[in-house]
mmCIF file of C-alpha atoms in Angstrom:
data_model
loop_
_atom_site.group_PDB
_atom_site.id
_atom_site.type_symbol
_atom_site.label_atom_id
_atom_site.label_comp_id
_atom_site.label_asym_id
_atom_site.label_seq_id
_atom_site.Cartn_x
_atom_site.Cartn_y
_atom_site.Cartn_z
ATOM 1 C CA UNK A 1 41.826 137.161 111.788
ATOM 2 C CA UNK A 2 43.541 135.657 114.790
ATOM 3 C CA UNK A 3 46.780 134.828 115.122
ATOM 4 C CA UNK A 4 48.524 130.937 114.713
ATOM 5 C CA UNK A 5 47.774 130.215 118.108
ATOM 6 C CA UNK A 6 46.619 130.557 121.672
ATOM 7 C CA UNK A 7 49.510 131.935 123.653
ATOM 8 C CA UNK A 8 49.729 131.729 127.136
ATOM 9 C CA UNK A 9 49.125 134.913 129.722
ATOM 10 C CA UNK A 10 53.314 136.456 130.338
ATOM 11 C CA UNK A 11 54.611 138.029 133.014
ATOM 12 C CA UNK A 12 53.650 141.130 134.621
ATOM 13 C CA UNK A 13 57.396 141.131 135.860
ATOM 14 C CA UNK A 14 60.766 138.770 135.572
ATOM 15 C CA UNK A 15 60.871 136.754 138.756
ATOM 16 C CA UNK A 16 64.338 134.647 139.554
ATOM 17 C CA UNK A 17 64.160 131.055 138.216
ATOM 18 C CA UNK A 18 66.301 127.932 137.438
ATOM 19 C CA UNK A 19 64.952 126.028 134.022
ATOM 20 C CA UNK A 20 66.515 122.278 134.559
ATOM 21 C CA UNK A 21 66.754 118.801 132.767
ATOM 22 C CA UNK A 22 67.049 120.418 128.886
ATOM 23 C CA UNK A 23 69.457 119.972 125.985
ATOM 24 C CA UNK A 24 70.993 123.915 126.607
ATOM 25 C CA UNK A 25 73.135 124.970 122.947
ATOM 26 C CA UNK A 26 75.868 126.717 124.528
ATOM 27 C CA UNK A 27 78.213 128.729 122.025
ATOM 28 C CA UNK A 28 81.197 126.179 123.121
ATOM 29 C CA UNK A 29 77.829 122.990 122.379
ATOM 30 C CA UNK A 30 75.322 121.090 123.744
ATOM 31 C CA UNK A 31 74.999 121.230 127.194
ATOM 32 C CA UNK A 32 72.503 117.302 127.804
ATOM 33 C CA UNK A 33 70.125 117.727 130.427
ATOM 34 C CA UNK A 34 72.325 121.249 131.254
ATOM 35 C CA UNK A 35 70.522 124.404 133.373
ATOM 36 C CA UNK A 36 70.013 128.206 132.831
ATOM 37 C CA UNK A 37 69.544 129.800 135.993
ATOM 38 C CA UNK A 38 67.862 133.055 136.062
ATOM 39 C CA UNK A 39 68.075 136.396 138.584
ATOM 40 C CA UNK A 40 65.921 139.291 137.545
ATOM 41 C CA UNK A 41 66.299 140.641 133.945
ATOM 42 C CA UNK A 42 69.845 138.326 133.428
ATOM 43 C CA UNK A 43 71.366 135.057 133.259
ATOM 44 C CA UNK A 44 73.168 134.174 135.658
ATOM 45 C CA UNK A 45 76.021 131.498 136.793
ATOM 46 C CA UNK A 46 74.321 130.025 140.072
ATOM 47 C CA UNK A 47 70.693 130.372 140.973
ATOM 48 C CA UNK A 48 69.771 132.979 142.734
ATOM 49 C CA UNK A 49 68.063 132.493 146.756
ATOM 50 C CA UNK A 50 64.236 131.229 146.635
ATOM 51 C CA UNK A 51 63.982 130.494 142.551
ATOM 52 C CA UNK A 52 61.473 128.853 140.898
ATOM 53 C CA UNK A 53 62.305 125.313 139.976
ATOM 54 C CA UNK A 54 60.879 124.925 135.881
ATOM 55 C CA UNK A 55 61.698 120.773 134.681
ATOM 56 C CA UNK A 56 62.407 121.373 131.753
ATOM 57 C CA UNK A 57 63.170 118.376 130.490
ATOM 58 C CA UNK A 58 63.171 116.199 126.523
ATOM 59 C CA UNK A 59 63.188 120.055 125.843
ATOM 60 C CA UNK A 60 65.814 122.889 124.231
ATOM 61 C CA UNK A 61 66.790 125.623 125.138
ATOM 62 C CA UNK A 62 67.677 128.057 123.031
ATOM 63 C CA UNK A 63 69.178 131.790 123.122
ATOM 64 C CA UNK A 64 66.230 134.357 121.933
ATOM 65 C CA UNK A 65 66.503 134.879 118.161
ATOM 66 C CA UNK A 66 67.293 137.360 116.602
ATOM 67 C CA UNK A 67 66.302 138.914 113.202
ATOM 68 C CA UNK A 68 67.967 142.017 111.239
ATOM 69 C CA UNK A 69 65.497 141.884 108.249
ATOM 70 C CA UNK A 70 62.001 142.034 108.452
ATOM 71 C CA UNK A 71 58.625 143.751 107.431
ATOM 72 C CA UNK A 72 56.150 143.104 109.821
ATOM 73 C CA UNK A 73 53.632 140.142 110.974
ATOM 74 C CA UNK A 74 50.428 140.002 112.514
ATOM 75 C CA UNK A 75 48.320 141.609 110.206
ATOM 76 C CA UNK A 76 51.106 144.947 110.891
ATOM 77 C CA UNK A 77 53.435 146.585 109.357
ATOM 78 C CA UNK A 78 56.620 149.095 110.455
ATOM 79 C CA UNK A 79 55.613 151.189 108.404
ATOM 80 C CA UNK A 80 52.097 152.283 109.983
ATOM 81 C CA UNK A 81 51.623 153.638 113.350
ATOM 82 C CA UNK A 82 53.095 152.767 117.148
ATOM 83 C CA UNK A 83 50.060 150.393 117.784
ATOM 84 C CA UNK A 84 50.850 148.477 114.281
ATOM 85 C CA UNK A 85 54.278 148.574 114.908
ATOM 86 C CA UNK A 86 53.853 147.219 118.375
ATOM 87 C CA UNK A 87 51.976 144.363 117.192
ATOM 88 C CA UNK A 88 53.255 143.129 114.676
ATOM 89 C CA UNK A 89 56.310 142.318 116.900
ATOM 90 C CA UNK A 90 54.285 141.154 119.240
ATOM 91 C CA UNK A 91 53.621 138.459 116.659
ATOM 92 C CA UNK A 92 57.658 138.126 116.337
ATOM 93 C CA UNK A 93 58.584 137.547 119.794
ATOM 94 C CA UNK A 94 55.685 135.043 120.102
ATOM 95 C CA UNK A 95 57.525 133.057 117.793
ATOM 96 C CA UNK A 96 60.597 133.173 119.739
ATOM 97 C CA UNK A 97 62.480 136.451 118.017
ATOM 98 C CA UNK A 98 63.187 138.431 120.964
ATOM 99 C CA UNK A 99 65.370 140.773 119.361
ATOM 100 C CA UNK A 100 64.235 142.273 115.978
ATOM 101 C CA UNK A 101 65.250 144.952 113.922
ATOM 102 C CA UNK A 102 62.479 147.126 112.055
ATOM 103 C CA UNK A 103 62.872 147.036 108.362
ATOM 104 C CA UNK A 104 61.201 149.961 106.552
ATOM 105 C CA UNK A 105 59.939 149.136 102.371
ATOM 106 C CA UNK A 106 61.296 152.326 99.652
ATOM 107 C CA UNK A 107 58.777 154.722 99.995
ATOM 108 C CA UNK A 108 58.558 158.779 99.062
ATOM 109 C CA UNK A 109 61.094 159.983 100.982
ATOM 110 C CA UNK A 110 59.411 162.516 103.253
ATOM 111 C CA UNK A 111 57.633 159.495 104.252
ATOM 112 C CA UNK A 112 60.662 157.442 105.280
ATOM 113 C CA UNK A 113 61.710 160.384 107.532
ATOM 114 C CA UNK A 114 59.249 160.484 109.000
ATOM 115 C CA UNK A 115 58.813 157.065 109.488
ATOM 116 C CA UNK A 116 62.398 156.408 111.077
ATOM 117 C CA UNK A 117 61.698 159.299 113.346
ATOM 118 C CA UNK A 118 58.978 157.179 114.765
ATOM 119 C CA UNK A 119 60.845 153.671 115.038
ATOM 120 C CA UNK A 120 63.775 155.833 116.513
ATOM 121 C CA UNK A 121 61.494 156.614 119.558
ATOM 122 C CA UNK A 122 60.531 152.588 120.133
ATOM 123 C CA UNK A 123 64.242 151.474 119.724
ATOM 124 C CA UNK A 124 65.111 153.952 122.155
ATOM 125 C CA UNK A 125 62.356 152.797 124.651
ATOM 126 C CA UNK A 126 63.965 148.487 123.792
ATOM 127 C CA UNK A 127 61.014 147.814 121.761
ATOM 128 C CA UNK A 128 62.843 147.449 118.609
ATOM 129 C CA UNK A 129 66.494 147.056 117.813
ATOM 130 C CA UNK A 130 66.920 149.424 115.260
ATOM 131 C CA UNK A 131 66.239 150.151 111.747
ATOM 132 C CA UNK A 132 67.253 148.401 108.657
ATOM 133 C CA UNK A 133 65.967 150.660 105.456
ATOM 134 C CA UNK A 134 65.202 148.692 102.251
ATOM 135 C CA UNK A 135 65.204 150.905 99.630
ATOM 136 C CA UNK A 136 64.033 153.473 97.616
ATOM 137 C CA UNK A 137 68.261 153.158 97.060
ATOM 138 C CA UNK A 138 67.416 149.909 95.036
ATOM 139 C CA UNK A 139 67.534 149.195 90.947
ATOM 140 C CA UNK A 140 64.565 148.692 88.949
ATOM 141 C CA UNK A 141 65.937 145.943 87.782
ATOM 142 C CA UNK A 142 66.223 144.227 90.300
ATOM 143 C CA UNK A 143 62.784 145.985 92.210
ATOM 144 C CA UNK A 144 61.441 142.311 93.292
ATOM 145 C CA UNK A 145 58.588 144.008 96.031
ATOM 146 C CA UNK A 146 59.569 147.693 95.320
ATOM 147 C CA UNK A 147 57.660 150.379 93.533
ATOM 148 C CA UNK A 148 59.676 151.233 91.250
ATOM 149 C CA UNK A 149 58.325 154.838 90.805
ATOM 150 C CA UNK A 150 59.728 155.981 93.991
ATOM 151 C CA UNK A 151 62.975 154.309 93.581
ATOM 152 C CA UNK A 152 65.507 157.163 93.589
ATOM 153 C CA UNK A 153 69.848 156.405 93.468
ATOM 154 C CA UNK A 154 71.657 156.225 96.844
ATOM 155 C CA UNK A 155 73.424 159.401 96.603
ATOM 156 C CA UNK A 156 75.046 160.462 99.346
ATOM 157 C CA UNK A 157 73.154 163.729 100.363
ATOM 158 C CA UNK A 158 69.721 161.403 99.847
ATOM 159 C CA UNK A 159 71.400 158.136 102.298
ATOM 160 C CA UNK A 160 72.561 160.730 104.976
ATOM 161 C CA UNK A 161 68.726 162.001 105.485
ATOM 162 C CA UNK A 162 67.626 158.408 106.258
ATOM 163 C CA UNK A 163 70.760 158.261 109.182
ATOM 164 C CA UNK A 164 70.060 161.155 110.372
ATOM 165 C CA UNK A 165 65.972 160.839 111.167
ATOM 166 C CA UNK A 166 66.461 157.440 112.770
ATOM 167 C CA UNK A 167 69.008 159.611 115.293
ATOM 168 C CA UNK A 168 71.735 156.772 116.372
ATOM 169 C CA UNK A 169 69.268 153.740 115.478
ATOM 170 C CA UNK A 170 70.301 153.232 112.095
ATOM 171 C CA UNK A 171 71.193 149.473 111.765
ATOM 172 C CA UNK A 172 71.931 148.830 108.035
ATOM 173 C CA UNK A 173 70.579 150.015 104.672
ATOM 174 C CA UNK A 174 70.283 148.206 101.323
ATOM 175 C CA UNK A 175 71.292 149.153 98.522
ATOM 176 C CA UNK A 176 72.629 148.534 94.865
ATOM 177 C CA UNK A 177 75.980 149.784 94.757
ATOM 178 C CA UNK A 178 76.753 149.741 91.411
ATOM 179 C CA UNK A 179 73.975 152.916 90.724
ATOM 180 C CA UNK A 180 75.559 156.589 91.029
ATOM 181 C CA UNK A 181 77.073 157.725 94.394
ATOM 182 C CA UNK A 182 76.393 153.321 95.469
ATOM 183 C CA UNK A 183 79.846 153.393 96.337
ATOM 184 C CA UNK A 184 80.069 156.594 98.031
ATOM 185 C CA UNK A 185 77.599 155.792 100.022
ATOM 186 C CA UNK A 186 79.045 152.503 101.141
ATOM 187 C CA UNK A 187 81.572 154.200 102.267
ATOM 188 C CA UNK A 188 79.382 156.879 104.089
ATOM 189 C CA UNK A 189 77.553 154.603 105.597
ATOM 190 C CA UNK A 190 80.693 152.825 107.114
ATOM 191 C CA UNK A 191 81.477 155.758 107.973
ATOM 192 C CA UNK A 192 78.634 156.107 110.266
ATOM 193 C CA UNK A 193 78.640 152.346 111.392
ATOM 194 C CA UNK A 194 75.544 151.566 109.878
ATOM 195 C CA UNK A 195 76.360 148.201 108.336
ATOM 196 C CA UNK A 196 75.652 148.546 103.959
ATOM 197 C CA UNK A 197 74.132 145.936 102.634
ATOM 198 C CA UNK A 198 74.665 145.043 99.172
ATOM 199 C CA UNK A 199 70.494 143.903 97.712
ATOM 200 C CA UNK A 200 68.013 144.231 94.972
ATOM 201 C CA UNK A 201 71.215 144.551 92.743
ATOM 202 C CA UNK A 202 72.268 144.275 88.657
ATOM 203 C CA UNK A 203 75.631 144.770 90.178
ATOM 204 C CA UNK A 204 78.506 142.657 88.518
ATOM 205 C CA UNK A 205 81.235 140.536 90.525
ATOM 206 C CA UNK A 206 83.922 143.679 89.786
ATOM 207 C CA UNK A 207 81.374 146.077 90.963
ATOM 208 C CA UNK A 208 80.174 143.739 94.132
ATOM 209 C CA UNK A 209 83.978 143.431 95.019
ATOM 210 C CA UNK A 210 84.336 147.311 94.927
ATOM 211 C CA UNK A 211 81.446 147.818 97.287
ATOM 212 C CA UNK A 212 82.792 144.854 99.875
ATOM 213 C CA UNK A 213 86.506 147.243 99.654
ATOM 214 C CA UNK A 214 84.068 149.848 100.216
ATOM 215 C CA UNK A 215 83.167 148.430 103.513
ATOM 216 C CA UNK A 216 79.648 146.442 102.339
ATOM 217 C CA UNK A 217 79.642 143.583 104.959
ATOM 218 C CA UNK A 218 75.888 142.409 104.594
ATOM 219 C CA UNK A 219 74.488 140.133 101.595
ATOM 220 C CA UNK A 220 70.324 141.104 101.374
ATOM 221 C CA UNK A 221 68.435 137.789 101.188
ATOM 222 C CA UNK A 222 71.461 136.138 98.926
ATOM 223 C CA UNK A 223 70.328 134.796 95.830
ATOM 224 C CA UNK A 224 67.091 136.509 95.504
ATOM 225 C CA UNK A 225 66.933 140.144 93.895
ATOM 226 C CA UNK A 226 70.248 139.480 92.379
ATOM 227 C CA UNK A 227 71.931 138.564 89.301
ATOM 228 C CA UNK A 228 72.476 134.644 89.110
ATOM 229 C CA UNK A 229 75.937 132.781 89.647
ATOM 230 C CA UNK A 230 76.855 132.175 86.316
ATOM 231 C CA UNK A 231 80.173 130.564 84.829
ATOM 232 C CA UNK A 232 81.381 133.603 82.545
ATOM 233 C CA UNK A 233 79.795 136.271 84.699
ATOM 234 C CA UNK A 234 79.873 135.278 88.484
ATOM 235 C CA UNK A 235 77.438 138.413 89.474
ATOM 236 C CA UNK A 236 77.106 139.200 93.305
ATOM 237 C CA UNK A 237 76.603 135.965 94.560
ATOM 238 C CA UNK A 238 80.295 134.554 94.361
ATOM 239 C CA UNK A 239 81.664 137.863 95.436
ATOM 240 C CA UNK A 240 79.322 138.081 98.574
ATOM 241 C CA UNK A 241 79.940 135.183 99.598
ATOM 242 C CA UNK A 242 83.491 134.374 98.558
ATOM 243 C CA UNK A 243 84.556 137.464 101.141
ATOM 244 C CA UNK A 244 85.073 136.654 104.485
ATOM 245 C CA UNK A 245 83.779 139.825 105.854
ATOM 246 C CA UNK A 246 80.289 139.479 103.876
ATOM 247 C CA UNK A 247 77.473 137.738 106.574
ATOM 248 C CA UNK A 248 75.308 136.187 103.993
ATOM 249 C CA UNK A 249 71.668 136.479 104.333
ATOM 250 C CA UNK A 250 69.077 133.753 104.023
ATOM 251 C CA UNK A 251 65.400 133.459 103.635
ATOM 252 C CA UNK A 252 64.295 129.713 104.967
ATOM 253 C CA UNK A 253 60.865 129.507 104.118
ATOM 254 C CA UNK A 254 60.643 126.844 100.997
ATOM 255 C CA UNK A 255 59.527 129.629 98.734
ATOM 256 C CA UNK A 256 63.033 131.829 98.708
ATOM 257 C CA UNK A 257 65.079 129.019 98.083
ATOM 258 C CA UNK A 258 65.992 125.164 96.743
ATOM 259 C CA UNK A 259 67.691 122.966 99.459
ATOM 260 C CA UNK A 260 70.117 122.910 97.394
ATOM 261 C CA UNK A 261 70.984 126.731 97.261
ATOM 262 C CA UNK A 262 70.799 126.901 101.108
ATOM 263 C CA UNK A 263 73.448 124.508 101.295
ATOM 264 C CA UNK A 264 75.772 125.527 98.784
ATOM 265 C CA UNK A 265 75.712 129.385 100.992
ATOM 266 C CA UNK A 266 76.291 127.490 104.170
ATOM 267 C CA UNK A 267 79.333 125.220 103.069
ATOM 268 C CA UNK A 268 80.941 128.438 100.700
ATOM 269 C CA UNK A 269 80.099 131.286 103.507
ATOM 270 C CA UNK A 270 80.720 128.338 106.955
ATOM 271 C CA UNK A 271 78.278 128.755 109.531
ATOM 272 C CA UNK A 272 80.160 132.108 111.124
ATOM 273 C CA UNK A 273 78.762 133.587 107.771
ATOM 274 C CA UNK A 274 75.185 133.027 107.439
ATOM 275 C CA UNK A 275 72.303 134.878 108.652
ATOM 276 C CA UNK A 276 68.781 133.491 108.829
ATOM 277 C CA UNK A 277 66.345 136.049 108.509
ATOM 278 C CA UNK A 278 62.541 136.209 107.561
ATOM 279 C CA UNK A 279 61.723 139.560 105.141
ATOM 280 C CA UNK A 280 58.108 138.829 106.940
ATOM 281 C CA UNK A 281 55.688 140.872 105.739
ATOM 282 C CA UNK A 282 52.315 141.988 107.660
ATOM 283 C CA UNK A 283 50.415 137.883 106.946
ATOM 284 C CA UNK A 284 53.540 136.738 109.227
ATOM 285 C CA UNK A 285 51.690 134.962 112.228
ATOM 286 C CA UNK A 286 48.601 135.633 110.054
ATOM 287 C CA UNK A 287 46.602 133.900 107.219
ATOM 288 C CA UNK A 288 45.845 134.026 103.230
ATOM 289 C CA UNK A 289 44.226 137.047 102.023
ATOM 290 C CA UNK A 290 45.241 140.564 100.616
ATOM 291 C CA UNK A 291 47.816 142.748 102.423
ATOM 292 C CA UNK A 292 49.810 146.005 101.528
ATOM 293 C CA UNK A 293 54.015 146.008 101.882
ATOM 294 C CA UNK A 294 54.393 149.867 101.141
ATOM 295 C CA UNK A 295 52.247 151.391 98.923
ATOM 296 C CA UNK A 296 51.784 147.707 96.993
ATOM 297 C CA UNK A 297 48.467 145.346 97.091
ATOM 298 C CA UNK A 298 50.171 141.251 97.736
ATOM 299 C CA UNK A 299 48.130 138.274 98.265
ATOM 300 C CA UNK A 300 48.751 135.136 99.921
ATOM 301 C CA UNK A 301 47.994 132.165 98.909
ATOM 302 C CA UNK A 302 48.995 128.888 100.614
ATOM 303 C CA UNK A 303 51.678 130.985 102.805
ATOM 304 C CA UNK A 304 52.921 132.823 99.871
ATOM 305 C CA UNK A 305 52.892 136.465 99.481
ATOM 306 C CA UNK A 306 53.063 137.958 96.157
ATOM 307 C CA UNK A 307 52.318 141.514 94.394
ATOM 308 C CA UNK A 308 48.587 141.664 92.911
ATOM 309 C CA UNK A 309 50.513 143.138 90.458
ATOM 310 C CA UNK A 310 52.756 141.173 88.131
ATOM 311 C CA UNK A 311 52.999 138.415 90.595
ATOM 312 C CA UNK A 312 56.733 139.592 92.010
ATOM 313 C CA UNK A 313 57.275 137.418 95.427
ATOM 314 C CA UNK A 314 56.683 139.809 97.678
ATOM 315 C CA UNK A 315 58.746 139.094 100.899
ATOM 316 C CA UNK A 316 57.613 136.420 102.891
ATOM 317 C CA UNK A 317 54.938 135.125 106.134
ATOM 318 C CA UNK A 318 58.060 132.984 107.866
ATOM 319 C CA UNK A 319 58.273 133.464 111.192
ATOM 320 C CA UNK A 320 61.824 132.333 112.503
ATOM 321 C CA UNK A 321 60.855 129.088 114.815
ATOM 322 C CA UNK A 322 59.322 128.109 111.282
ATOM 323 C CA UNK A 323 62.860 128.587 110.068
ATOM 324 C CA UNK A 324 64.733 126.638 112.633
ATOM 325 C CA UNK A 325 62.941 123.790 111.946
ATOM 326 C CA UNK A 326 63.148 123.685 108.422
ATOM 327 C CA UNK A 327 66.868 123.705 108.804
ATOM 328 C CA UNK A 328 67.190 120.537 111.119
ATOM 329 C CA UNK A 329 64.235 118.694 110.194
ATOM 330 C CA UNK A 330 64.252 119.369 106.710
ATOM 331 C CA UNK A 331 68.268 121.279 105.260
ATOM 332 C CA UNK A 332 70.047 118.489 108.031
ATOM 333 C CA UNK A 333 71.744 121.175 109.973
ATOM 334 C CA UNK A 334 72.715 120.652 113.341
ATOM 335 C CA UNK A 335 70.839 122.536 116.091
ATOM 336 C CA UNK A 336 74.151 124.313 116.693
ATOM 337 C CA UNK A 337 75.028 125.425 113.412
ATOM 338 C CA UNK A 338 71.297 126.791 113.292
ATOM 339 C CA UNK A 339 71.408 129.059 116.174
ATOM 340 C CA UNK A 340 74.430 130.497 115.418
ATOM 341 C CA UNK A 341 72.054 131.187 111.688
ATOM 342 C CA UNK A 342 70.125 132.792 113.944
ATOM 343 C CA UNK A 343 70.918 133.728 117.521
ATOM 344 C CA UNK A 344 75.008 133.780 117.434
ATOM 345 C CA UNK A 345 75.495 135.824 113.927
ATOM 346 C CA UNK A 346 73.544 138.797 114.007
ATOM 347 C CA UNK A 347 73.608 139.451 117.011
ATOM 348 C CA UNK A 348 77.240 139.751 116.124
ATOM 349 C CA UNK A 349 76.481 142.134 113.344
ATOM 350 C CA UNK A 350 74.423 144.271 115.415
ATOM 351 C CA UNK A 351 76.922 144.643 117.839
ATOM 352 C CA UNK A 352 74.830 143.029 120.294
ATOM 353 C CA UNK A 353 76.942 140.075 121.329
ATOM 354 C CA UNK A 354 77.557 141.085 124.291
ATOM 355 C CA UNK A 355 73.999 141.376 125.065
ATOM 356 C CA UNK A 356 72.124 138.733 123.477
ATOM 357 C CA UNK A 357 72.244 135.621 120.640
ATOM 358 C CA UNK A 358 73.848 132.901 123.426
ATOM 359 C CA UNK A 359 73.047 131.847 126.826
ATOM 360 C CA UNK A 360 75.756 133.373 128.969
ATOM 361 C CA UNK A 361 75.806 134.988 132.202
ATOM 362 C CA UNK A 362 75.601 138.144 132.403
ATOM 363 C CA UNK A 363 73.643 138.214 129.228
ATOM 364 C CA UNK A 364 69.386 138.976 129.030
ATOM 365 C CA UNK A 365 67.503 136.702 129.878
ATOM 366 C CA UNK A 366 65.918 135.885 126.455
ATOM 367 C CA UNK A 367 65.908 132.319 125.709
ATOM 368 C CA UNK A 368 63.500 129.964 123.211
ATOM 369 C CA UNK A 369 61.844 126.391 124.518
ATOM 370 C CA UNK A 370 61.596 123.725 121.986
ATOM 371 C CA UNK A 371 59.993 120.577 122.155
ATOM 372 C CA UNK A 372 61.688 117.914 120.749
ATOM 373 C CA UNK A 373 60.296 118.301 117.238
ATOM 374 C CA UNK A 374 61.404 122.024 117.727
ATOM 375 C CA UNK A 375 58.271 123.541 118.137
ATOM 376 C CA UNK A 376 58.039 126.402 120.116
ATOM 377 C CA UNK A 377 56.980 125.908 123.664
ATOM 378 C CA UNK A 378 57.826 128.739 125.608
ATOM 379 C CA UNK A 379 59.163 132.177 124.386
ATOM 380 C CA UNK A 380 61.406 134.242 127.484
ATOM 381 C CA UNK A 381 62.610 137.961 126.882
ATOM 382 C CA UNK A 382 64.312 140.265 129.403
ATOM 383 C CA UNK A 383 63.541 137.393 132.120
ATOM 384 C CA UNK A 384 59.811 137.692 131.716
ATOM 385 C CA UNK A 385 57.910 134.702 129.686
ATOM 386 C CA UNK A 386 56.322 136.307 126.470
ATOM 387 C CA UNK A 387 54.655 132.800 125.995
ATOM 388 C CA UNK A 388 54.529 130.764 129.342
ATOM 389 C CA UNK A 389 56.381 127.334 129.253
ATOM 390 C CA UNK A 390 53.894 124.775 127.956
ATOM 391 C CA UNK A 391 55.035 121.054 129.350
ATOM 392 C CA UNK A 392 52.449 119.061 129.246
#
């Protein structure tokens, strides 16, 4: 299968550039007719001598997108070989995601440990921003597209195996804190600087509050794979939305969430506590057909991924450029709030705000060029074009 679009050849190396005339989205607001200077791999306060001037008038310049929950794309998975992992990374870069955390899916522990070693090597090389373990420490009641036979309780010793295997590159681990060992594992993760994320859970409101008090700071794809909000049993949704220490992931593809649910999350959490994610699987950037998500077979039809057996939604085919466009044109969010959800907030969660997530001097020259309809027309990563500007 081919990618969705032809991609102009990328740069061979970063060059000094001055991008002028765009609507530049900064942490302080949007500057119309603004400019961004790039020297080497960094954004600079002034244009370097001899910089190439690129007129991008009529376009938007926003920071490179940051995805903290992504299983693959381009027909390849982060559970695969190094070559397959890089294929998935390149696919999402072409859609504007310049910083990406690779997510695993439930499998045998020895396979997860081995995959963590491979992913950690690529993180050390700067290809990915670390590892997110989604499963196997999740509830069989809310397993979604995970193999129930491979699930296990989040005993701290088992969780520690994955942390150690990641060699300092574990960024997040999703677990159901109500299971035996769950709260102790949340504390363990917090002690090791790994984000404890509550998801695929059947927890009560009270159990979720306990997990947050123990150190959990992320809601894995809020609303999905957890009990619905109830007026007598509010469950994890209410607990995660109300606590200012928690960032909530949202999959804004029009399938996982009704627009009213997204609006509810933004209203109660606020723009500073939302992170748009893809939860993408192999089919992102591809077409309909049969794919694998870990050990499970998936059928993609009209862009929606479902397990062949049982029909559960199995991740998404989303790319973050589509999430951006939908947020602004369908959900009515401001461009500035959308940038927070796709760039600044996830960068802060990862502890990378000094490098990525905003267009500021000294930070990596990671940026996305969008046209007036919010379609991607260029992607730069560390000063080099991944997708050369399409300005005609």
